[in-house]
mmCIF file of C-alpha atoms in Angstrom:
data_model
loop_
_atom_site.group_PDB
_atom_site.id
_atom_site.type_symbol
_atom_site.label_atom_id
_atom_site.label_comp_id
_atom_site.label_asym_id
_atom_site.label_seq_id
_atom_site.Cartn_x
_atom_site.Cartn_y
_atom_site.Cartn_z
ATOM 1 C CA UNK A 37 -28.618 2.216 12.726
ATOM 2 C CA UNK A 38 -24.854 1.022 11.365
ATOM 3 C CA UNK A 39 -22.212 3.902 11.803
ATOM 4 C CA UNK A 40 -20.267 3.740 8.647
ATOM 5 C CA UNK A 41 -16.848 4.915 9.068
ATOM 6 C CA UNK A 42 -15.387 7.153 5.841
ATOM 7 C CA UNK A 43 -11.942 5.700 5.835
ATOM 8 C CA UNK A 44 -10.451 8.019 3.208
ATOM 9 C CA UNK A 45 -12.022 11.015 5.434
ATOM 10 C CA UNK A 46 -10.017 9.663 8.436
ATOM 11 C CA UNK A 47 -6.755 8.598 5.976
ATOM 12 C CA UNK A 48 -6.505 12.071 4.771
ATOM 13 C CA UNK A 49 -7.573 13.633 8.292
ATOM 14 C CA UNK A 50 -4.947 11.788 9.609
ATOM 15 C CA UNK A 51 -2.137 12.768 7.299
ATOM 16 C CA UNK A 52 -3.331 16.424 7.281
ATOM 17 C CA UNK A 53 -2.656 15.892 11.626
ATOM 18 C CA UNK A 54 0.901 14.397 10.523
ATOM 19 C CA UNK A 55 1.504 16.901 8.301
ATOM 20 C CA UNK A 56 0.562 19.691 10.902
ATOM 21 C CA UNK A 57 2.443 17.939 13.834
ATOM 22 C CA UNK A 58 5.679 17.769 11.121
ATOM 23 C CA UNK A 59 5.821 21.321 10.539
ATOM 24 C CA UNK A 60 3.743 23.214 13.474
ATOM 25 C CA UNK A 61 5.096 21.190 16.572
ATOM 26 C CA UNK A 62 8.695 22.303 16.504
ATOM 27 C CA UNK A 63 7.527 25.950 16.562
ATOM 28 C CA UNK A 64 5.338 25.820 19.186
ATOM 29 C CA UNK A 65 6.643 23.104 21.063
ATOM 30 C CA UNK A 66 10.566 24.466 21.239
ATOM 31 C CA UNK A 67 10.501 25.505 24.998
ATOM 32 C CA UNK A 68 9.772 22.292 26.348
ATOM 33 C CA UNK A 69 13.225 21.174 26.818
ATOM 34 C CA UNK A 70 13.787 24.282 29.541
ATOM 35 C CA UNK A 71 11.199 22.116 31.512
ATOM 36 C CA UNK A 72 13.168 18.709 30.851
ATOM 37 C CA UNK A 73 10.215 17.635 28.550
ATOM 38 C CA UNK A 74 11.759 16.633 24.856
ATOM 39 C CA UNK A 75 9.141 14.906 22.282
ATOM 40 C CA UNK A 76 10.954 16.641 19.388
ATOM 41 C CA UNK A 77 12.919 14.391 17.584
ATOM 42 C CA UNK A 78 11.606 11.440 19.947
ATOM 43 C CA UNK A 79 12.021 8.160 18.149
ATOM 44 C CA UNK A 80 9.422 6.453 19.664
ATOM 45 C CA UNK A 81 6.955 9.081 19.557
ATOM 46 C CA UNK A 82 7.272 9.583 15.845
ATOM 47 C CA UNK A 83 7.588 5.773 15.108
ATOM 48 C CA UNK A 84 3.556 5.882 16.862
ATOM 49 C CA UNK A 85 2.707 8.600 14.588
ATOM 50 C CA UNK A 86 4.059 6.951 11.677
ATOM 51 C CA UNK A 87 2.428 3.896 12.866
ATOM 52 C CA UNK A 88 -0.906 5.512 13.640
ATOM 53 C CA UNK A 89 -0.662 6.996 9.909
ATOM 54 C CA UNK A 90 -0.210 4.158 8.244
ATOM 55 C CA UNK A 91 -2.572 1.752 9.923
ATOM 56 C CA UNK A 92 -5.685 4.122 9.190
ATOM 57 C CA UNK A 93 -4.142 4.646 5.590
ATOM 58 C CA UNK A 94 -3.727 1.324 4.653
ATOM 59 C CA UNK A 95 -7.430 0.168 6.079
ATOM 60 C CA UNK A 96 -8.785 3.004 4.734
ATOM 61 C CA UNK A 97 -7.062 2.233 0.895
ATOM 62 C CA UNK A 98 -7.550 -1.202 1.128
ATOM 63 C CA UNK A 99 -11.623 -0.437 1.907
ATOM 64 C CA UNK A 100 -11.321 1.793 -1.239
ATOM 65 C CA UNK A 101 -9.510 -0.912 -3.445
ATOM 66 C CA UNK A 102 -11.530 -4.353 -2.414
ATOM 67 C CA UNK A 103 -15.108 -2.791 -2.093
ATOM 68 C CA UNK A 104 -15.056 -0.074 -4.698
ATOM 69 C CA UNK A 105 -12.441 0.480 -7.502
ATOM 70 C CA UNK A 106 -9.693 -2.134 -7.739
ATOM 71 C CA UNK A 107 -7.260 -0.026 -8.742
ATOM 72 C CA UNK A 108 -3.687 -0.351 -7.379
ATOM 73 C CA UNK A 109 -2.733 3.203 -8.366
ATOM 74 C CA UNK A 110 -3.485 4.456 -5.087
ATOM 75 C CA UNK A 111 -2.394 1.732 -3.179
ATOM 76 C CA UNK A 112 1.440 2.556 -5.016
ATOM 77 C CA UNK A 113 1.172 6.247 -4.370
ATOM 78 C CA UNK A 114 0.668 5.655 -0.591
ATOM 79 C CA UNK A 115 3.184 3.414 -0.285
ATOM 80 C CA UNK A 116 6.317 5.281 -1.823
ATOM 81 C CA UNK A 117 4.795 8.148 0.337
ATOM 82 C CA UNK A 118 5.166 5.978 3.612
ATOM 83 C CA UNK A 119 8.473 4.573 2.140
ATOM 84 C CA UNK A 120 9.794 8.014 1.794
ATOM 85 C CA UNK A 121 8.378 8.829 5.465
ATOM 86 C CA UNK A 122 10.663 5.887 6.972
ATOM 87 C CA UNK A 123 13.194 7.053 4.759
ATOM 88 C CA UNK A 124 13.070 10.497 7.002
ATOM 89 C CA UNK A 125 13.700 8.783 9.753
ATOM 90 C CA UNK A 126 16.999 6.941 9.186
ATOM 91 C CA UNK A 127 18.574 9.615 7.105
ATOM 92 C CA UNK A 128 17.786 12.923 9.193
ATOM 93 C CA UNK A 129 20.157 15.161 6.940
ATOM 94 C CA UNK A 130 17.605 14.741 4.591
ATOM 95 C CA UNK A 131 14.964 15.159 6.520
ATOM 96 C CA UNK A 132 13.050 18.159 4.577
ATOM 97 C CA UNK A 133 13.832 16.547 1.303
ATOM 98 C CA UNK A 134 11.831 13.453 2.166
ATOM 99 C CA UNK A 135 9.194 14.770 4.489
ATOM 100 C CA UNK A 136 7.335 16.979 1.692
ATOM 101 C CA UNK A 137 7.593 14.291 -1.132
ATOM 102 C CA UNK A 138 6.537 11.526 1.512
ATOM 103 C CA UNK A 139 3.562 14.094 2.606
ATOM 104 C CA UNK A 140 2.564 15.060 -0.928
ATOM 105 C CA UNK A 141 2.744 11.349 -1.973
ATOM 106 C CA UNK A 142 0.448 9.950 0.988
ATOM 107 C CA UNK A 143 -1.999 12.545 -0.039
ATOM 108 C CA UNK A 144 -1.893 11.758 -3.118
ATOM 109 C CA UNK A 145 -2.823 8.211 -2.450
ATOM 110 C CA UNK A 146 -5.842 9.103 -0.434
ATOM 111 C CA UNK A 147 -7.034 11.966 -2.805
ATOM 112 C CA UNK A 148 -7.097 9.279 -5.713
ATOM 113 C CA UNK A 149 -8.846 6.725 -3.536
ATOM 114 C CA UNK A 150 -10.925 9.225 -2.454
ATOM 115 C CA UNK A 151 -12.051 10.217 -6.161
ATOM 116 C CA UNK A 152 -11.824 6.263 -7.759
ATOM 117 C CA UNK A 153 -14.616 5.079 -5.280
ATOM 118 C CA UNK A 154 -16.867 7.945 -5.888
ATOM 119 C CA UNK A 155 -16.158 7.633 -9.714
ATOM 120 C CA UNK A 156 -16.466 3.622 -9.390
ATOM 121 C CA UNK A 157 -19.080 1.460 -11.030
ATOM 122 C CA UNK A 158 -21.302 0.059 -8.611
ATOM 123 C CA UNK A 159 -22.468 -2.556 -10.927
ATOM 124 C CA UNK A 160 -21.890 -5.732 -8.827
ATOM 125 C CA UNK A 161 -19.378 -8.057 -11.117
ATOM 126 C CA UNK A 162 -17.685 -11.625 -10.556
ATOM 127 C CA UNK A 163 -14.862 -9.766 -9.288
ATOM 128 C CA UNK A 164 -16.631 -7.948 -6.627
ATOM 129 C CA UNK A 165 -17.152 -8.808 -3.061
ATOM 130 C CA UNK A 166 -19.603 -6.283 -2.010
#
């Protein structure tokens, strides 16, 4: 039997966790510098997530794009999410003001990847490599 992976299941999983860790973690998590522990604002910790994000994103998008739809539209959403993401990162005043467009965008990307291949013509063309 061949386990089949649903990348846009894990994609959108994955930026739901993101999304979660961006807004739940500082609440919970605001005590831990009484005990000298301090993964709020840690560089390298959200570079990984970021990282994490956008490697199961992209493989999941690019599954969606080369065996299914061929659209790029997704492909664009996605990445002015992600660009918007990194964005947050080097200009923390504006921090908020990127980190819900760059959420809603990345989403947005998965949710029409999501619908494209379930919508897409399985009819096997020249153009096709499944």
């Amino acid at each position: 039997m061949k386990l089949q992976v649903n990348w846009d299941a894990l994609g959108i999983a994955t930026s739901l966790v993101c999304a979660i860790h961006c807004a739940v973690l500082p609440l919970l998590l605001t005590s831990l510098p009484l005990f000298g522990i301090n993964i709020i604002h840690n560089n390298f910790f959200e570079a990984g997530m970021i990282a994490v994000a956008f490697l199961i994103g992209s493989l999941a998008l690019f599954h969606g794009y080369k065996r299914h739809h061929h659209r790029p539209l997704p492909l664009f959403i996605f990445s002015t999410g992600f660009i918007f993401l990194v964005l947050k990162e080097i200009f923390l005043s504006y921090e908020i003001a990127l980190l819900v467009p760059a959420v809603l965008l990345i989403l947005t990307g998965h949710f029409f990847n999501f619908r494209f291949c379930r919508k897409a013509n399985h009819c096997h063309t020249a153009d096709c490599d499944h």
